[in-house]
Short mmCIF file of C-alpha atoms and ligand atoms in Angstrom, two decimals:
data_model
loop_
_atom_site.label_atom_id
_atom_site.label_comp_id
_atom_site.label_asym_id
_atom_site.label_seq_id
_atom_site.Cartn_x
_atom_site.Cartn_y
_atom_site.Cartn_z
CA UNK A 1 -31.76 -57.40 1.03
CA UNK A 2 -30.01 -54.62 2.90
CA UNK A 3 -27.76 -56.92 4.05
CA UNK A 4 -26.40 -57.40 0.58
CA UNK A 5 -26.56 -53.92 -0.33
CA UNK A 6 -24.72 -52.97 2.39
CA UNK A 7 -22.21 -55.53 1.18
CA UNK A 8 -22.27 -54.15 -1.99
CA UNK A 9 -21.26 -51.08 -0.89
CA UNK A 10 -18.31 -51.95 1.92
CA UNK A 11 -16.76 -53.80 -1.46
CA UNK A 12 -16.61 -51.39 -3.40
CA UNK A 13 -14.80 -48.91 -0.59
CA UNK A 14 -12.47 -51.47 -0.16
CA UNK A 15 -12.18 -51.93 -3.84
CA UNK A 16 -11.53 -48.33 -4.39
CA UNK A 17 -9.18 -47.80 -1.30
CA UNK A 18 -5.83 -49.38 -2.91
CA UNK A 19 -6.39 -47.43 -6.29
CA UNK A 20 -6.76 -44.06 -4.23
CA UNK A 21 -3.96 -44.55 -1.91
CA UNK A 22 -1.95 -45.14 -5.06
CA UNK A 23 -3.49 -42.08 -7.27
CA UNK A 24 -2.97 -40.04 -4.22
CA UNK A 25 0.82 -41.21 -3.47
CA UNK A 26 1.83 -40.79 -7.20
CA UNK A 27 -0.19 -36.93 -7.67
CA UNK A 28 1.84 -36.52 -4.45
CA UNK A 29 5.31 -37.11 -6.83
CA UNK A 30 4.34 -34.53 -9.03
CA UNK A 31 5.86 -31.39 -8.34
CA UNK A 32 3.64 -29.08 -10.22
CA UNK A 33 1.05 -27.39 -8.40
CA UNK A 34 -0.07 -25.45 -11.11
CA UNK A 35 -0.88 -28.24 -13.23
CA UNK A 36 -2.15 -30.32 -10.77
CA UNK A 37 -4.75 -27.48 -9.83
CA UNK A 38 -5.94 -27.13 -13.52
CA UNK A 39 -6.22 -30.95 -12.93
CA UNK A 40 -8.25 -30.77 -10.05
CA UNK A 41 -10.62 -27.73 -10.93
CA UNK A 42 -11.45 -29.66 -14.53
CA UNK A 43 -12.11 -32.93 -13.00
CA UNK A 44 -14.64 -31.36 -10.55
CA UNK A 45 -16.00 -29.48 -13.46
CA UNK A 46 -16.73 -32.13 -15.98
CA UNK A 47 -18.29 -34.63 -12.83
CA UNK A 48 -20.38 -31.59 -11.82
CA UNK A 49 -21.70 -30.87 -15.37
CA UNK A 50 -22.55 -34.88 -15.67
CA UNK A 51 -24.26 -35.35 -12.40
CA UNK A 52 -25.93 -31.93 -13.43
CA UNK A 53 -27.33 -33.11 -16.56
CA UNK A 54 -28.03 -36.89 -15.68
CA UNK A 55 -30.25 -35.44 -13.24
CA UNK A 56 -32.47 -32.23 -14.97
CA UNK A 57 -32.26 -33.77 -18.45
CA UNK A 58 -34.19 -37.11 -17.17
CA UNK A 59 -36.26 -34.40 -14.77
CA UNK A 60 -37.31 -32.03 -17.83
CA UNK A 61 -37.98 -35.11 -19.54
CA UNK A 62 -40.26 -36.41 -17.08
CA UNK A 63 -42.10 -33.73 -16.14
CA UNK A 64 -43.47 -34.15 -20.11
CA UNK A 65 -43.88 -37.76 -20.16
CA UNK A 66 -45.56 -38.45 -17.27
CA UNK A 67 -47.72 -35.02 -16.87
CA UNK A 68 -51.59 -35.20 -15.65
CA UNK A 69 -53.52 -36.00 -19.14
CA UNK A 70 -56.84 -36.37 -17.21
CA UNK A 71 -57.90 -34.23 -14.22
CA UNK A 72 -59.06 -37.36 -11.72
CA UNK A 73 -56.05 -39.44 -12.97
CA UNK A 74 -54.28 -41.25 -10.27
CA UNK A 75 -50.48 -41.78 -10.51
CA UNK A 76 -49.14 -45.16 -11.05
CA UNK A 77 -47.94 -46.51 -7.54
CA UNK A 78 -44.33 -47.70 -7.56
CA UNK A 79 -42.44 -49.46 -4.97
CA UNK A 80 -38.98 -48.86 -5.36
CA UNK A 81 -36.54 -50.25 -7.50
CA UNK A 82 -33.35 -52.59 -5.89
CA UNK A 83 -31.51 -52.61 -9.38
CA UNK A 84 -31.36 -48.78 -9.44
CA UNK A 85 -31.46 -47.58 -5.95
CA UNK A 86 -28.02 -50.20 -5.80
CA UNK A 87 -26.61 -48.08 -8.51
CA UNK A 88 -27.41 -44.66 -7.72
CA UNK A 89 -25.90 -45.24 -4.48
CA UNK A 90 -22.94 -47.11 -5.69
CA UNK A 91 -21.62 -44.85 -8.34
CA UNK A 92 -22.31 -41.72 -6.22
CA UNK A 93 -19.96 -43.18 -3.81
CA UNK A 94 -17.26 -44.17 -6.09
CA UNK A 95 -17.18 -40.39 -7.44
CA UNK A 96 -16.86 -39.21 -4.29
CA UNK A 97 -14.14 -41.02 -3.07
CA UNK A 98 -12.63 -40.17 -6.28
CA UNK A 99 -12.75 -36.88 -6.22
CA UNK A 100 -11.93 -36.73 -2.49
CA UNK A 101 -8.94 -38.38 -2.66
CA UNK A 102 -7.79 -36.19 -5.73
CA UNK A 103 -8.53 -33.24 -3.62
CA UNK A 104 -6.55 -34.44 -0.64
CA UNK A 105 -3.14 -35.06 -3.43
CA UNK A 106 -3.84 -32.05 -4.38
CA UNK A 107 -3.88 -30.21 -1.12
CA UNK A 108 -0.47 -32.30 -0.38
CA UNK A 109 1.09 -31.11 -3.42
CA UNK A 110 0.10 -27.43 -2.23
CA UNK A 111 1.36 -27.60 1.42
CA UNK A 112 4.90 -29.57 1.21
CA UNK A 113 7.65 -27.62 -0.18
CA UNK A 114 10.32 -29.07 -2.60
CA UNK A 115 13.60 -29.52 -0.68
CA UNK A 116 15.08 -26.91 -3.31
CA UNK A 117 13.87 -23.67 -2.26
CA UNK A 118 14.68 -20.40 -1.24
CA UNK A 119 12.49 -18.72 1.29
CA UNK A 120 10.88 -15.54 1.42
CA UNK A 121 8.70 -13.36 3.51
CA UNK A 122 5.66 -11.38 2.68
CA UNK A 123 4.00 -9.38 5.45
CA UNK A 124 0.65 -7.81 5.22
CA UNK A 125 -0.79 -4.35 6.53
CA UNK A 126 -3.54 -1.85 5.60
CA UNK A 127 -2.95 -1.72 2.54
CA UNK A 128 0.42 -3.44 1.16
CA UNK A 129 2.51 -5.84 1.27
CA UNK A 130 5.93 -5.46 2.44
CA UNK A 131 8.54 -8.37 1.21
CA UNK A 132 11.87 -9.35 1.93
CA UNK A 133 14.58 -11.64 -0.17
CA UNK A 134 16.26 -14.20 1.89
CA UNK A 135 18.98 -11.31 1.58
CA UNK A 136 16.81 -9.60 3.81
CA UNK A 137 15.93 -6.80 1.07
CA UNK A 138 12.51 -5.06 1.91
CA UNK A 139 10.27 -4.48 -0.99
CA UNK A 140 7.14 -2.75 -1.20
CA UNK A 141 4.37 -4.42 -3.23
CA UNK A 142 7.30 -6.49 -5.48
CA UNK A 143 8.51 -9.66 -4.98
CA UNK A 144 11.72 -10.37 -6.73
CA UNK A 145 13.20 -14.12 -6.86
CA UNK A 146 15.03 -15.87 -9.05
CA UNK A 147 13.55 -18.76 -11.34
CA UNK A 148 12.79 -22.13 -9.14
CA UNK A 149 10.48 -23.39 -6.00
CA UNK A 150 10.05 -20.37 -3.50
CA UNK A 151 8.14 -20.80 0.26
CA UNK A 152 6.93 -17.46 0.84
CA UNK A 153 6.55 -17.21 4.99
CA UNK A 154 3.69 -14.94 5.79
CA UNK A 155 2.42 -12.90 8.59
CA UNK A 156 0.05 -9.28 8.94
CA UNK A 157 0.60 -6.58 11.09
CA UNK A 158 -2.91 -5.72 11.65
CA UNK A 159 -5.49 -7.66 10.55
CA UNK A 160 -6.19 -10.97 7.93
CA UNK A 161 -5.26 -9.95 4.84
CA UNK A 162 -4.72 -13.17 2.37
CA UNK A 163 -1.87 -13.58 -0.29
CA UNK A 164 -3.07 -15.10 -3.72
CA UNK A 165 -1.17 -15.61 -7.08
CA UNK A 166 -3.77 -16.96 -9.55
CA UNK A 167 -0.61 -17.39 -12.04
CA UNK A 168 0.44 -19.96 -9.70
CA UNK A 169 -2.93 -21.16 -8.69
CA UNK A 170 -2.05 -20.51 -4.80
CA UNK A 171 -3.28 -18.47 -1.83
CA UNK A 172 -2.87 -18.38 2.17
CA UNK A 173 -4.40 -16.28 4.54
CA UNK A 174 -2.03 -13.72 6.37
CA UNK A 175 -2.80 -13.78 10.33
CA UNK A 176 -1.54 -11.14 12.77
CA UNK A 177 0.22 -13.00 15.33
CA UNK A 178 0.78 -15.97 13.46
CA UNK A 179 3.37 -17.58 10.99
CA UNK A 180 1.48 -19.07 7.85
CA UNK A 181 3.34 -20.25 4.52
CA UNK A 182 2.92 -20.81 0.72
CA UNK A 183 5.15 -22.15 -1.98
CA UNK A 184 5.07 -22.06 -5.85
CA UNK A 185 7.41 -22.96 -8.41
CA UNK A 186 8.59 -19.63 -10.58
CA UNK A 187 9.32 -21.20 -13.89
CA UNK A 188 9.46 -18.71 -16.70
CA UNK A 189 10.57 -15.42 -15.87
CA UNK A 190 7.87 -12.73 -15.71
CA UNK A 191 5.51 -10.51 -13.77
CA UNK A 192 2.59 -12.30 -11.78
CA UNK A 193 -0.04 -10.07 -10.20
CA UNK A 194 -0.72 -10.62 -6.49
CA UNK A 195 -4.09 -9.79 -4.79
CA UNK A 196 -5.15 -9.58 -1.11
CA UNK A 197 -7.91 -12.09 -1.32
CA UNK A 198 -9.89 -11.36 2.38
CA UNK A 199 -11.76 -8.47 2.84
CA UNK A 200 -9.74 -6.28 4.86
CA UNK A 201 -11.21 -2.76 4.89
CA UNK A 202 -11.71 0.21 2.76
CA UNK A 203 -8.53 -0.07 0.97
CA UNK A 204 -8.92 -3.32 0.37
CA UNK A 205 -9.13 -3.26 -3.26
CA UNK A 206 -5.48 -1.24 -3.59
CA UNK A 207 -3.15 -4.29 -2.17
CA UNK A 208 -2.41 -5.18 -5.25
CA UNK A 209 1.17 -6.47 -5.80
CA UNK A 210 3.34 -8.55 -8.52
CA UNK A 211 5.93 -11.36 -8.38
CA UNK A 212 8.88 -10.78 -10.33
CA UNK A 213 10.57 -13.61 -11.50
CA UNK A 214 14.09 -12.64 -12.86
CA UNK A 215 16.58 -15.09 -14.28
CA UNK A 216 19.42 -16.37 -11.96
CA UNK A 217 22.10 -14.01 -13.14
CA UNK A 218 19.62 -10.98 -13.20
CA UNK A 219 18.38 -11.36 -9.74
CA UNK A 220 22.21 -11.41 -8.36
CA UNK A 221 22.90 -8.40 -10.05
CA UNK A 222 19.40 -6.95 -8.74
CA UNK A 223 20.61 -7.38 -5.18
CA UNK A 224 24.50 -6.40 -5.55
CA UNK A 225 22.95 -3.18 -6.69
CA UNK A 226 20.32 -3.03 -3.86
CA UNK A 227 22.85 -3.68 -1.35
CA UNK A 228 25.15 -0.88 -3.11
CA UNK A 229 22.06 1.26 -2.83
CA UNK A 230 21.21 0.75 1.25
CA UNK A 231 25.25 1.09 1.79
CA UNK A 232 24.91 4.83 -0.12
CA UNK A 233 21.89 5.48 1.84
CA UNK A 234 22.68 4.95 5.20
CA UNK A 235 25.22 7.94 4.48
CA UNK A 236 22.72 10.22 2.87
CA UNK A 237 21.44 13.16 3.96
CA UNK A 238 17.56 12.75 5.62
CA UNK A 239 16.10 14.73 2.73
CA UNK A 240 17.64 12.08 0.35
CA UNK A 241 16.32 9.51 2.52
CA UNK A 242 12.89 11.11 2.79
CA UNK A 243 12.90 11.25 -1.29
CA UNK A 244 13.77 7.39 -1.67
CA UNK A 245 10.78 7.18 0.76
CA UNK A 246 8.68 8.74 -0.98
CA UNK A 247 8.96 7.02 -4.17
CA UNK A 248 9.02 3.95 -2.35
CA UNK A 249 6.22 3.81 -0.23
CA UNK A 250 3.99 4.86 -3.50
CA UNK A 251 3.10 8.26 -2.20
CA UNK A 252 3.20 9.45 -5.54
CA UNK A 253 0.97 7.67 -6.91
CA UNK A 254 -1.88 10.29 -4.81
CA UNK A 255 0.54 13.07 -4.59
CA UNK A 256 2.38 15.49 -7.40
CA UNK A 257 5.62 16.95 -6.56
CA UNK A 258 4.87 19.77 -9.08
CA UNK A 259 1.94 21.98 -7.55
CA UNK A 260 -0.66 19.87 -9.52
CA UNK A 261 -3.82 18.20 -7.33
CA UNK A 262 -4.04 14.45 -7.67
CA UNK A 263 -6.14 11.94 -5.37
CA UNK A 264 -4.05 14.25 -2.68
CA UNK A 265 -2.68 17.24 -2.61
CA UNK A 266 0.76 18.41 -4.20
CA UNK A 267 3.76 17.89 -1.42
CA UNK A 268 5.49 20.58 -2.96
CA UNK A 269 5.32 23.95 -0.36
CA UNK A 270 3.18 22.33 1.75
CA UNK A 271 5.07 23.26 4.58
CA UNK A 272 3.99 25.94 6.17
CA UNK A 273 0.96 26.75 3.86
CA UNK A 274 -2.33 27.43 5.82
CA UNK A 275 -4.96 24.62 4.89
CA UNK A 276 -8.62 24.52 6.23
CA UNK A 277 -9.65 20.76 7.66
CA UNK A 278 -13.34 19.37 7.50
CA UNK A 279 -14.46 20.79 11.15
CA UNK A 280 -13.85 23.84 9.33
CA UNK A 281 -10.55 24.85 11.96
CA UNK A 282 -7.77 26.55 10.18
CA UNK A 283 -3.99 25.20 10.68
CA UNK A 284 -0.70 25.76 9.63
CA UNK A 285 0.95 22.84 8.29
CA UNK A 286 4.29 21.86 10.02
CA UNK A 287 6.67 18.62 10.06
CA UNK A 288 4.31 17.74 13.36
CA UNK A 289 1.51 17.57 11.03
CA UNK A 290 3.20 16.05 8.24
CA UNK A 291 3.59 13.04 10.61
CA UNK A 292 0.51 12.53 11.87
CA UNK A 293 -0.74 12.58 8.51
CA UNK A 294 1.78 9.86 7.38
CA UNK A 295 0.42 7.24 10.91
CA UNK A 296 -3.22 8.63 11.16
CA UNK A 297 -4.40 10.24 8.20
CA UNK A 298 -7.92 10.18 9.09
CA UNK A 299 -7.06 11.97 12.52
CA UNK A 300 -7.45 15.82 10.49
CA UNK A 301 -9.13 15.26 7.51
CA UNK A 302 -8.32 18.46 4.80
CA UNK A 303 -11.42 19.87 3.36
CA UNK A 304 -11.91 18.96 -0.28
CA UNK A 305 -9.81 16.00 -0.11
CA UNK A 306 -11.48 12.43 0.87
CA UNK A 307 -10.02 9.79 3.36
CA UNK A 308 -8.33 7.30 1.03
CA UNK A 309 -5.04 8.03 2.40
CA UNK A 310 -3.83 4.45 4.67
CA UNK A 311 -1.68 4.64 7.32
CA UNK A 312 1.69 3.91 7.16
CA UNK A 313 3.65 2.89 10.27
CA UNK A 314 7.06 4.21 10.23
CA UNK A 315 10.29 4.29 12.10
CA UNK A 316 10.68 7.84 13.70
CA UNK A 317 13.63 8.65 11.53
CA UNK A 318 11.57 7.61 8.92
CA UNK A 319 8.54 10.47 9.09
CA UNK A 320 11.54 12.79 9.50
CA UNK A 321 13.32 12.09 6.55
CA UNK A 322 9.79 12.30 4.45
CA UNK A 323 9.32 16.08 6.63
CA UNK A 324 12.67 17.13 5.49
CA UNK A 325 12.52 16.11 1.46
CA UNK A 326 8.94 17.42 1.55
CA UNK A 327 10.65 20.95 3.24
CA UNK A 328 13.15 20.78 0.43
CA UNK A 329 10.43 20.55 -2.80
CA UNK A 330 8.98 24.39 -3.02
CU1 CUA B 1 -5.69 -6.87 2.65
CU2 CUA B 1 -7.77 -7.29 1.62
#
């Protein structure tokens, strides 16, 4: 008897191994992860709903059928049953190969990029995302590509952070000291929200970011003007620099440039303005302290204010540049 069963059951692997090899090879074709993702998640849904219900709805009915009438009842005694125990191990088996195969096109579909791509790179830190175009354009929190397949290289600076666009149904961890990769196919143009996806501290929450997809002609234009832009700034003054900073690095989303007390306080006069900290010492504020604010924020913590501020690592002609615009606003 177990002899055939076991039969039974090496057929039917070998039945099923042909079909899967060829469901896998030809989900492999198909170049849309997207849909092959909404393919995958549905599948696993409807065969988790049916196994869920073929085995409580029998269950609930059960437990009424065959409940204790009398107190000193015995239950019937029943040894086992070839016909069924054949098929509830059977069609288990053939689901799970199934699905297992479906999940392994899948994850092929996910990991090899379409010859025709450009390539990008995202790079995570506490808490952003800084990206550059394969023009080497740095953007903070915005992606920019044109429409088509894009491989997005990514690495962290400090610790895993992980980049996920749901709109694209795709996510990879970001490792410090380590190259990982993505790739999705940008077909209409848009805005797509990106999340850090792995709990990386207490700004975790704020890496939020977006993919813009532009159309072809757009996106040149985008980085003729950016490259325009970087030309005019290498020739600006520091105080112009330190402004484009500013803006850039999102400071002002915290900070007002206008006296008026936000997350953080105005930038505006700052310099040279007396401030108490949380030990309760009193200090003048100078560029010195302007930069150590800027890399180590937590380092002297201004009464009344919390400790939201991240760091941000910066080239030393960077921190100046943000010192001398921040001298400039009164
Ligand atoms: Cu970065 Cu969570």
């Amino acid at each position: 008897m177990l002899k055939q069963v076991f039969r039974l059951l090496m057929a039917a692997v070998f039945v099923s191994i042909p079909y899967a090899a060829a469901a896998a090879e030809k989900a492999a074709r198909v170049v849309d992860p997207v849909k092959a993702w909404d393919l995958h998640f549905k599948t696993w849904a409807v065969v988790s709903i049916f196994v869920y219900l073929s085995v409580t709805v029998p269950l609930i009915y059960f437990v009424f059928k065959y409940r204790s009438k009398r107190k000193d009842a015995d239950g019937e005694y029943i040894d086992g049953n070839v016909g069924l125990e054949i098929l509830w191990t059977i069609v288990p088996m053939i689901i799970i190969i199934l699905l297992g195969v479906q999940s392994w096109a899948v994850f092929n579909d996910l990991r090899e990029v379409p010859k025709d791509h450009i390539e990008v790179k995202a790079v995570g830190f506490m808490f952003g995302f800084e990206m550059y175009t394969p023009e080497g354009i740095m953007t903070l929190n915005e992606m920019r590509v044109p429409v088509g397949n894009v491989k997005v290289n990514l690495t962290s600076k400090d610790v895993i952070h992980d980049f996920a666009i749901p709109s694209f149904r795709t996510r990879e961890d970001m490792v410090p000291g380590e190259n990982t990769y993505l790739w999705f196919s940008a077909k209409e143009p848009g805005e797509y929200p990106v999340y850090c996806a792995e709990f990386c501290g207490s700004g975790h929450s704020s890496m939020l970011a977006k993919v813009i997809v532009m159309k072809k002609e757009d996106y040149e234009a985008w980085v003729k003007s950016k490259q325009a832009e970087s030309t005019n700034m290498a020739a600006a003054t520091p105080a112009v620099k330190g402004k484009e900073l500013v803006e850039k690095l999102g400071c002002l989303g915290c900070h007002g440039i206008a006296g008026e007390t936000k997350a953080g306080p105005a930038l505006n006069g700052v310099i040279g303005k007396s401030e108490e900290l949380e030990d309760g010492t009193k200090v003048v504020i100078d560029e010195a302290f302007v930069k150590e604010k800027i890399s180590d924020p937590k380092a002297k913590p201004v009464k009344g204010f919390g400790h939201m501020m991240p760091p941000n690592m910066l080239a030393k002609e960077e921190y100046e540049a943000i010192a001398a615009y921040i001298k400039t606003i009164k």
